[in-house]
PDB file of C-alpha atoms and ligand atoms in Angstrom:
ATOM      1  CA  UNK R   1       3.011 -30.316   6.586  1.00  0.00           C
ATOM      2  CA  UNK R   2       3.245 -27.037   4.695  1.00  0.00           C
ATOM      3  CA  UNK R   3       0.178 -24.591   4.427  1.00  0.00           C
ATOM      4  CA  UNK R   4      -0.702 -21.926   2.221  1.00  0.00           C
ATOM      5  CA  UNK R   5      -2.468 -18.620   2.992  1.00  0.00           C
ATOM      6  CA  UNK R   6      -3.706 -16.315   0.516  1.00  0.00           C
ATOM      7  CA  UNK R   7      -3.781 -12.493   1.475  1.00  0.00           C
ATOM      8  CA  UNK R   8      -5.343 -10.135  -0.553  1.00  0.00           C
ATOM      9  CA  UNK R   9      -3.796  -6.846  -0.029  1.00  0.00           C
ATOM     10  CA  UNK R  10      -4.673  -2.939  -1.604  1.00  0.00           C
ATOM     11  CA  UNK R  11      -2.239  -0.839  -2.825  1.00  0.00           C
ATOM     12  CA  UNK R  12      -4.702   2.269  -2.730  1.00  0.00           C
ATOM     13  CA  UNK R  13      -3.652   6.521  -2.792  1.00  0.00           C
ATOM     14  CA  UNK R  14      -3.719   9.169  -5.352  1.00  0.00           C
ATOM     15  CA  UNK R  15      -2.842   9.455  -9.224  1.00  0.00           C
ATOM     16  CA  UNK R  16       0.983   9.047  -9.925  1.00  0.00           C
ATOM     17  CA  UNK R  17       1.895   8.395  -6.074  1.00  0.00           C
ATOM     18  CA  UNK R  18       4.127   5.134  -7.375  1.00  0.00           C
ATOM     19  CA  UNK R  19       1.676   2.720  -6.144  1.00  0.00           C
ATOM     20  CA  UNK R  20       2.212   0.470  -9.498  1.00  0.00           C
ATOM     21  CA  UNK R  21       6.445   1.257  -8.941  1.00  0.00           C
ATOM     22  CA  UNK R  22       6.299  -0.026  -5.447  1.00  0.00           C
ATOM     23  CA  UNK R  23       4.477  -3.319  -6.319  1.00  0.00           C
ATOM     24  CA  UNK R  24       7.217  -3.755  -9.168  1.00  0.00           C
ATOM     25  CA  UNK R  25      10.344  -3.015  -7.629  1.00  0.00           C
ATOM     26  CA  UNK R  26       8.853  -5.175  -4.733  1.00  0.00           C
ATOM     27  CA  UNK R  27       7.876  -8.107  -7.070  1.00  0.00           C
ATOM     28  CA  UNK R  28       9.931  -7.867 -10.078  1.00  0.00           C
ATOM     29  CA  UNK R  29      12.796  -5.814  -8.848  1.00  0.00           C
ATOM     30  CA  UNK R  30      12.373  -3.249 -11.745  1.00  0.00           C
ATOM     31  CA  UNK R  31      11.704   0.711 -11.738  1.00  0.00           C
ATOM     32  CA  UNK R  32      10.959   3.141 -14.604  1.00  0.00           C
ATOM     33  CA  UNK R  33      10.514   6.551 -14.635  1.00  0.00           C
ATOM     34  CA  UNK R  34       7.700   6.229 -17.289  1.00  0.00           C
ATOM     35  CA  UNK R  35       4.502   7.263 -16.231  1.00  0.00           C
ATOM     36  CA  UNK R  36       1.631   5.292 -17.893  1.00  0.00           C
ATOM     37  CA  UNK R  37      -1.444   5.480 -15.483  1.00  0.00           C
ATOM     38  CA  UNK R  38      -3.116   2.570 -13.984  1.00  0.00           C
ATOM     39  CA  UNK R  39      -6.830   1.680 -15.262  1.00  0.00           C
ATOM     40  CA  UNK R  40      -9.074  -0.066 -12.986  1.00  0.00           C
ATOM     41  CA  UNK R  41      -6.741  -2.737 -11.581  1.00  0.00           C
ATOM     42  CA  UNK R  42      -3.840  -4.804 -11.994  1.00  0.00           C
ATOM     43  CA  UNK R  43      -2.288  -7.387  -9.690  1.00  0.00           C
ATOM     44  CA  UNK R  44       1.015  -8.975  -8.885  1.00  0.00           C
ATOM     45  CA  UNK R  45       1.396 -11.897  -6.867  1.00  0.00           C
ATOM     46  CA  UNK R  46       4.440 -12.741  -4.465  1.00  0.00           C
ATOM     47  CA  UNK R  47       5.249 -15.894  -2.780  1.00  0.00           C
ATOM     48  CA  UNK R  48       6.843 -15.713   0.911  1.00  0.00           C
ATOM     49  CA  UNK R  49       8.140 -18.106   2.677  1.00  0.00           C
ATOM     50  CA  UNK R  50       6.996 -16.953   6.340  1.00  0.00           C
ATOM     51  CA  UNK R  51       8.007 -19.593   8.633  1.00  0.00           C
ATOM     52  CA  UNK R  52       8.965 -23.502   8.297  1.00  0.00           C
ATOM     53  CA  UNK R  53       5.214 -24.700   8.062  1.00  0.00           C
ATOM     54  CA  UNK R  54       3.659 -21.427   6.258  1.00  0.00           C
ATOM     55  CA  UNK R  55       3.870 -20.100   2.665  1.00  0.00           C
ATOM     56  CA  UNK R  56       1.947 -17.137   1.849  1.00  0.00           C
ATOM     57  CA  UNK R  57       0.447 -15.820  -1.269  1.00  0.00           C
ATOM     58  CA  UNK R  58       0.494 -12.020  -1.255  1.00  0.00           C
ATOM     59  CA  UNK R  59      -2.002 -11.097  -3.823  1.00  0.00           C
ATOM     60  CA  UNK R  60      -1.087  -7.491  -4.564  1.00  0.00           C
ATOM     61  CA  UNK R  61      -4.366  -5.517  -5.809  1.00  0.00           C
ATOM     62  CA  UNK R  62      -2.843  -2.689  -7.524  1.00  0.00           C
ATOM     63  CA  UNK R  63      -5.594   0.319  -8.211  1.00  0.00           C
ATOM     64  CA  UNK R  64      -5.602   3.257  -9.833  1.00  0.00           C
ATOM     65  CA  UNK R  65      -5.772   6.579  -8.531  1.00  0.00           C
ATOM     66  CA  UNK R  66      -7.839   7.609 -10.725  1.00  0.00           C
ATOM     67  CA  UNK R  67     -11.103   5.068  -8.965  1.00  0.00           C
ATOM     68  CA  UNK R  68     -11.452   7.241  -5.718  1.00  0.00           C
ATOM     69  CA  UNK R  69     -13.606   8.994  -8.497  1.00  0.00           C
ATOM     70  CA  UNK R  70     -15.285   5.992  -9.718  1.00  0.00           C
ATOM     71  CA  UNK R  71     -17.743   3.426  -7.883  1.00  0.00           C
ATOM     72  CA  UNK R  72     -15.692   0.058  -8.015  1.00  0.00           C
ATOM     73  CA  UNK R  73     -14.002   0.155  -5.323  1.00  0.00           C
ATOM     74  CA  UNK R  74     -16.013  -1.297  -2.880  1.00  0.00           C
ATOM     75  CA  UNK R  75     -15.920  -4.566  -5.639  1.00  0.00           C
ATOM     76  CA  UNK R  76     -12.147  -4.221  -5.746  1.00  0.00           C
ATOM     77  CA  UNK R  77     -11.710  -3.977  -1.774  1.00  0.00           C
ATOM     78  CA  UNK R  78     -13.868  -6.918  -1.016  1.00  0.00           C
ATOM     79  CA  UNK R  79     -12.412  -9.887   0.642  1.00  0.00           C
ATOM     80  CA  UNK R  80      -9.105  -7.964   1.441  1.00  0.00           C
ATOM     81  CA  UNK R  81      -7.325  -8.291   4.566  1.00  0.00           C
ATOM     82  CA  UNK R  82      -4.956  -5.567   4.907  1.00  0.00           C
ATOM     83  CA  UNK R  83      -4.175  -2.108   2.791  1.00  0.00           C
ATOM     84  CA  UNK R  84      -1.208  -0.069   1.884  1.00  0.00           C
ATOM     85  CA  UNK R  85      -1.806   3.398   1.535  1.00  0.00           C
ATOM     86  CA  UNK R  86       0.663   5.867  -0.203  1.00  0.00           C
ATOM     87  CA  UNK R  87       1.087   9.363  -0.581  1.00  0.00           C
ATOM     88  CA  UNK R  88       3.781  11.379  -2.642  1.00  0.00           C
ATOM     89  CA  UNK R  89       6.198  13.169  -0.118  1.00  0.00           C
ATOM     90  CA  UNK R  90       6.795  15.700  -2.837  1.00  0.00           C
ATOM     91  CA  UNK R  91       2.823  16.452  -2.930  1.00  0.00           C
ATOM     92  CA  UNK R  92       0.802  17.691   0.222  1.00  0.00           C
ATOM     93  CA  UNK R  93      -2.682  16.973  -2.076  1.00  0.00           C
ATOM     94  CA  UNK R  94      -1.540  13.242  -2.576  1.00  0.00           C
ATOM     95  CA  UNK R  95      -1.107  13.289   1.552  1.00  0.00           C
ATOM     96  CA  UNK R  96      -4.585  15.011   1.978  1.00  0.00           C
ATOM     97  CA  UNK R  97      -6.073  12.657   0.061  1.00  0.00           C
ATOM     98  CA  UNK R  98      -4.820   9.854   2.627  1.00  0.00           C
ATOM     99  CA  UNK R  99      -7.745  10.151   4.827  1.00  0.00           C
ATOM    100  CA  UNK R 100      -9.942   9.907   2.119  1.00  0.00           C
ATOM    101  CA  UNK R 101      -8.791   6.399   0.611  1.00  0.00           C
ATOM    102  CA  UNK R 102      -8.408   5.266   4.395  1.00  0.00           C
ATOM    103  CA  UNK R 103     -12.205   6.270   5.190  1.00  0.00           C
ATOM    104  CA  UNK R 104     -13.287   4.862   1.739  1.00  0.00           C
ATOM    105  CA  UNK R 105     -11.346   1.597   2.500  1.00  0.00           C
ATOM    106  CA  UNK R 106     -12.676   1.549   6.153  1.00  0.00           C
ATOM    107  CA  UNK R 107     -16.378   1.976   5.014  1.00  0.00           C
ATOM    108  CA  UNK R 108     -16.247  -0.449   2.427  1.00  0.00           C
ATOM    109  CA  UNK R 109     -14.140  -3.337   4.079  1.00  0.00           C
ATOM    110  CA  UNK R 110     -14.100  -5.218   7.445  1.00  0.00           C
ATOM    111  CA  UNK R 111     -12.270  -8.179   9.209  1.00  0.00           C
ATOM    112  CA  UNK R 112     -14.496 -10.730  10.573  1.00  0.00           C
ATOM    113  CA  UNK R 113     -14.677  -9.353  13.678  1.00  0.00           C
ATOM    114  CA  UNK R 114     -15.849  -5.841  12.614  1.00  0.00           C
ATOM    115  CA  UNK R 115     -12.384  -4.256  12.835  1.00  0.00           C
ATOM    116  CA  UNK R 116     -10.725  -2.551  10.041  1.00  0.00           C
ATOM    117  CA  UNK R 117      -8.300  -4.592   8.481  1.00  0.00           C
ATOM    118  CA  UNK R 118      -4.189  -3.288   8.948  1.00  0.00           C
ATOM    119  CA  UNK R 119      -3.334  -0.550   6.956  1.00  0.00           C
ATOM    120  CA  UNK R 120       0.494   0.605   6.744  1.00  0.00           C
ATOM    121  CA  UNK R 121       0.764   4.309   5.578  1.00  0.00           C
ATOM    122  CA  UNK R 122       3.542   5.187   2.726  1.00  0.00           C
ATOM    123  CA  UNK R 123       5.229   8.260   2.357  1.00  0.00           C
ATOM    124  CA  UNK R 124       7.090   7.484  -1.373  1.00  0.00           C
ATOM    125  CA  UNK R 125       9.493   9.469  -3.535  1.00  0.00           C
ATOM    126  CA  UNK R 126      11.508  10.289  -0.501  1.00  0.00           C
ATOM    127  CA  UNK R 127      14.730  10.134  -2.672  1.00  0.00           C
ATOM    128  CA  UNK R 128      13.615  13.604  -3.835  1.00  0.00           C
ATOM    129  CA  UNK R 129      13.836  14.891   0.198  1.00  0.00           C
ATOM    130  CA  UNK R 130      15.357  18.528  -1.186  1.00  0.00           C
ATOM    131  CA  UNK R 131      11.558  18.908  -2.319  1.00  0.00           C
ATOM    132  CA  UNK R 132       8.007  18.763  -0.654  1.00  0.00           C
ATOM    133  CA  UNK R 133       6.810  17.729   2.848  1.00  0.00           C
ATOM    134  CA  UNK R 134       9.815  16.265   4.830  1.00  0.00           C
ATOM    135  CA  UNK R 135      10.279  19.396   6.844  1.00  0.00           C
ATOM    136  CA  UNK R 136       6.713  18.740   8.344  1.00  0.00           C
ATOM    137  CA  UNK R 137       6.640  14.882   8.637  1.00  0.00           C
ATOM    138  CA  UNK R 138       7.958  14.220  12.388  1.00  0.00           C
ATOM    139  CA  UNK R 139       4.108  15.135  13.092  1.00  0.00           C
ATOM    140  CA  UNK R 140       3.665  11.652  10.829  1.00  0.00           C
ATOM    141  CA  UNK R 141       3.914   9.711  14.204  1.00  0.00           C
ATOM    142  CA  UNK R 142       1.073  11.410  15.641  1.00  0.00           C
ATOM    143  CA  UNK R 143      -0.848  11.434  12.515  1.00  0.00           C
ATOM    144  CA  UNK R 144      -0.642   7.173  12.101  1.00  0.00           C
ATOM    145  CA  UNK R 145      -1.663   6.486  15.546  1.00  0.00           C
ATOM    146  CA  UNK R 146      -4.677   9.310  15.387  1.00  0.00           C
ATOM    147  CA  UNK R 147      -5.956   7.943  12.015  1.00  0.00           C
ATOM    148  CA  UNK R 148      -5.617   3.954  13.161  1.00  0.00           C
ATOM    149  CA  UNK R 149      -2.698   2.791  10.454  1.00  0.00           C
ATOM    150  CA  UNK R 150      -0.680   0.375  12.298  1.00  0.00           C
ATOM    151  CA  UNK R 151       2.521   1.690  11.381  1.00  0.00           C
ATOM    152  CA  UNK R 152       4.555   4.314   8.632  1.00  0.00           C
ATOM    153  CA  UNK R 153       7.411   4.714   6.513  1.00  0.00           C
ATOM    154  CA  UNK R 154       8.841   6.832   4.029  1.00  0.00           C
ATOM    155  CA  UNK R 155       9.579   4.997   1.091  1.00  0.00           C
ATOM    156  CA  UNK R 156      11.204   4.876  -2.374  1.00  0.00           C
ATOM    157  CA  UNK R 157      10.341   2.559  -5.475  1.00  0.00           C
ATOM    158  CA  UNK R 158      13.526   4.705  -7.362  1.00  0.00           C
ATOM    159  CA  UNK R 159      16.297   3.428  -4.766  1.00  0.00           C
ATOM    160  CA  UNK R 160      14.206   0.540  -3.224  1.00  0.00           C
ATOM    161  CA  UNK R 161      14.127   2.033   0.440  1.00  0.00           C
ATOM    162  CA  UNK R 162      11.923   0.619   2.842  1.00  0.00           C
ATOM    163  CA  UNK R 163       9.636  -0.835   0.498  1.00  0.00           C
ATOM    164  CA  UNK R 164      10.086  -4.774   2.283  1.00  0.00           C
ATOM    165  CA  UNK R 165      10.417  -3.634   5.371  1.00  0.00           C
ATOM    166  CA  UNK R 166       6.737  -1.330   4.758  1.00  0.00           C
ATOM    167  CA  UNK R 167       5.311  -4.442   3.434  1.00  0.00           C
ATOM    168  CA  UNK R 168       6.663  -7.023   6.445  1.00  0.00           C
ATOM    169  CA  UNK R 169       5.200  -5.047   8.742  1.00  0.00           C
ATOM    170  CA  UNK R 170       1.763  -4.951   7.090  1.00  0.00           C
ATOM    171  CA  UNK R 171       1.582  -8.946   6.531  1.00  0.00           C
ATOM    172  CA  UNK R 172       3.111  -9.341  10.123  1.00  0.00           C
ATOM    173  CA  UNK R 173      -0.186  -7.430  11.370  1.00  0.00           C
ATOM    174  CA  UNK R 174      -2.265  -9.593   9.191  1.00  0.00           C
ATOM    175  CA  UNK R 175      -0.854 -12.706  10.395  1.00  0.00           C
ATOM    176  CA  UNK R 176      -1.299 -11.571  14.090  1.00  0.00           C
ATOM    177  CA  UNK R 177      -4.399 -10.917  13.767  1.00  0.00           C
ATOM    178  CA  UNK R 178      -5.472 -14.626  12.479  1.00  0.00           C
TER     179      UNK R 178
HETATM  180  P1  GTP P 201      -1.817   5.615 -11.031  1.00  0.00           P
HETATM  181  O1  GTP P 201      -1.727   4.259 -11.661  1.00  0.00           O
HETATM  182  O2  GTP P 201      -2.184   6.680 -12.007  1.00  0.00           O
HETATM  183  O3  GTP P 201      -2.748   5.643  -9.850  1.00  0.00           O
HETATM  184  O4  GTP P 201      -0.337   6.013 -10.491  1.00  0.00           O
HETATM  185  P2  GTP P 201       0.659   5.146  -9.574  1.00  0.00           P
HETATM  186  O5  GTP P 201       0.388   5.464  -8.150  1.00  0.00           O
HETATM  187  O6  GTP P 201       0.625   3.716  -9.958  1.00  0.00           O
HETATM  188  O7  GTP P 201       2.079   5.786  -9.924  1.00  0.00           O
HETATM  189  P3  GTP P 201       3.282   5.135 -10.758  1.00  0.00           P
HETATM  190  O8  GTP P 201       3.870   3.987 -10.025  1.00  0.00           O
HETATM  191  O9  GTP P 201       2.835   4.891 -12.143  1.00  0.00           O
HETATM  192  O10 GTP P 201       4.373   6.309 -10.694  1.00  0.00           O
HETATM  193  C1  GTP P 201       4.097   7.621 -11.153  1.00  0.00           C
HETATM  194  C2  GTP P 201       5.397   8.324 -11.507  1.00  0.00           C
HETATM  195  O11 GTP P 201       6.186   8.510 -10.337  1.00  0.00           O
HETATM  196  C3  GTP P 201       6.280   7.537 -12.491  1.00  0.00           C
HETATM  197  O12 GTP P 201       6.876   8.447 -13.392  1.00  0.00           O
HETATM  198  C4  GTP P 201       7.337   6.901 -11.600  1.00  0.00           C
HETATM  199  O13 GTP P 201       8.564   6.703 -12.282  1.00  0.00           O
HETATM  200  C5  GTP P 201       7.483   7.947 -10.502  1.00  0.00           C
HETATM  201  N1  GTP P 201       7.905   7.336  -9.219  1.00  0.00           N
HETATM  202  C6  GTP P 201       7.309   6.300  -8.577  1.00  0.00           C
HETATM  203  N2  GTP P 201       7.944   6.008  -7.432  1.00  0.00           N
HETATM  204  C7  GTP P 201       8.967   6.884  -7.334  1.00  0.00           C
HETATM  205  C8  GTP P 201      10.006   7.095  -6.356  1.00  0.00           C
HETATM  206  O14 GTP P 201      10.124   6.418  -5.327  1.00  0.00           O
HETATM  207  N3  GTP P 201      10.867   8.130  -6.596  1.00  0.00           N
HETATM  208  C9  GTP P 201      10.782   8.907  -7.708  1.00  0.00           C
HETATM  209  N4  GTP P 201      11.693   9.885  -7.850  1.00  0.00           N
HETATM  210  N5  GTP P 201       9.831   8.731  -8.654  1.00  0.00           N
HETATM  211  C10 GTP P 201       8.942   7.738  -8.472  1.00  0.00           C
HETATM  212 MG1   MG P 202      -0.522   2.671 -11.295  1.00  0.00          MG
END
């Protein structure tokens, strides 16, 4: 008999980091260079088949930047079960910022147990690699262990890199942990 689980997941970092492109060339396949900002949230959902008994429900929670400001996020996070948090390669403030989303996240949202839930990090825009951070990013290894994300990849929502294989790992960690 097939069963369903629903995961709600964050898609949580900085103003203009691509969060809303990532969730849309991940759902619908699409990308636009248009910039129209995010208010409050949006959501997309995507339906995986994960193995021969198991369809999942990713339910993509989509918030803006702009909210690390704001005081709804600890509504928004609650119930969630695993986080991707994304940073703009081409912006060092978008990467500082990463520790403050992750400690906002981690304060504000638990497993069961009392362990933070899974949280893949996301270096995007890394078709524009003539520009920004890469030169410093081996250290990123270090960094994702240090700061308890389970794993990291550099990512673009422009030429679709890595964006499945960022997300598979995250709902792979979800489902081990259950
Ligand atoms: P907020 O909703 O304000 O928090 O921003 P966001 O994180 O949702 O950013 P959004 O997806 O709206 O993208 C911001 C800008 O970056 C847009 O102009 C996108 O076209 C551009 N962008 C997003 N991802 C990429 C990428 O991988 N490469 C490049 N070159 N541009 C990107
Ligand atoms: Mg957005």
């Amino acid at each position: 008999m097939q069963q369903e689980r629903l995961l709600k997941v964050l898609v949580i970092g900085d103003l203009g980091v691509g969060k809303t492109s990532i969730i849309k060339r991940y759902v619908h396949q699409i990308f636009s260079q248009h910039y129209r900002a995010t208010v409050g949230v949006d959501f997309a959902l995507k339906l995986l088949n994960w193995d021969h008994k198991t369809v999942v429900r990713l339910q993509l929670w989509d918030i803006a930047g702009q909210e690390r400001y704001g005081n709804m996020t600890r509504v928004y996070y609650r119930e969630a079960v695993g986080a991707l948090v994304i940073f703009d390669m081409t912006r060092a403030s978008t990467f500082q910022a990463v520790l403050k989303w992750k400690g906002d996240l981690d304060s504000k949202v638990a497993l069961g147990n009392g362990r933070p839930v899974p949280a893949v990090l996301l270096g995007n825009k890394c078709d524009q690699l003539s520009t920004g951070l890469c030169s410093k990013l081996p250290k990123l290894e270090n960094f994702t262990r240090d700061h308890g994300f389970v794993g990291w990849y550099e990512t673009s929502a422009k030429d679709n890199i890595n964006i499945d294989a960022a997300i598979m790992c995250l709902v792979e960690s979800i489902m081990a942990v259950e």
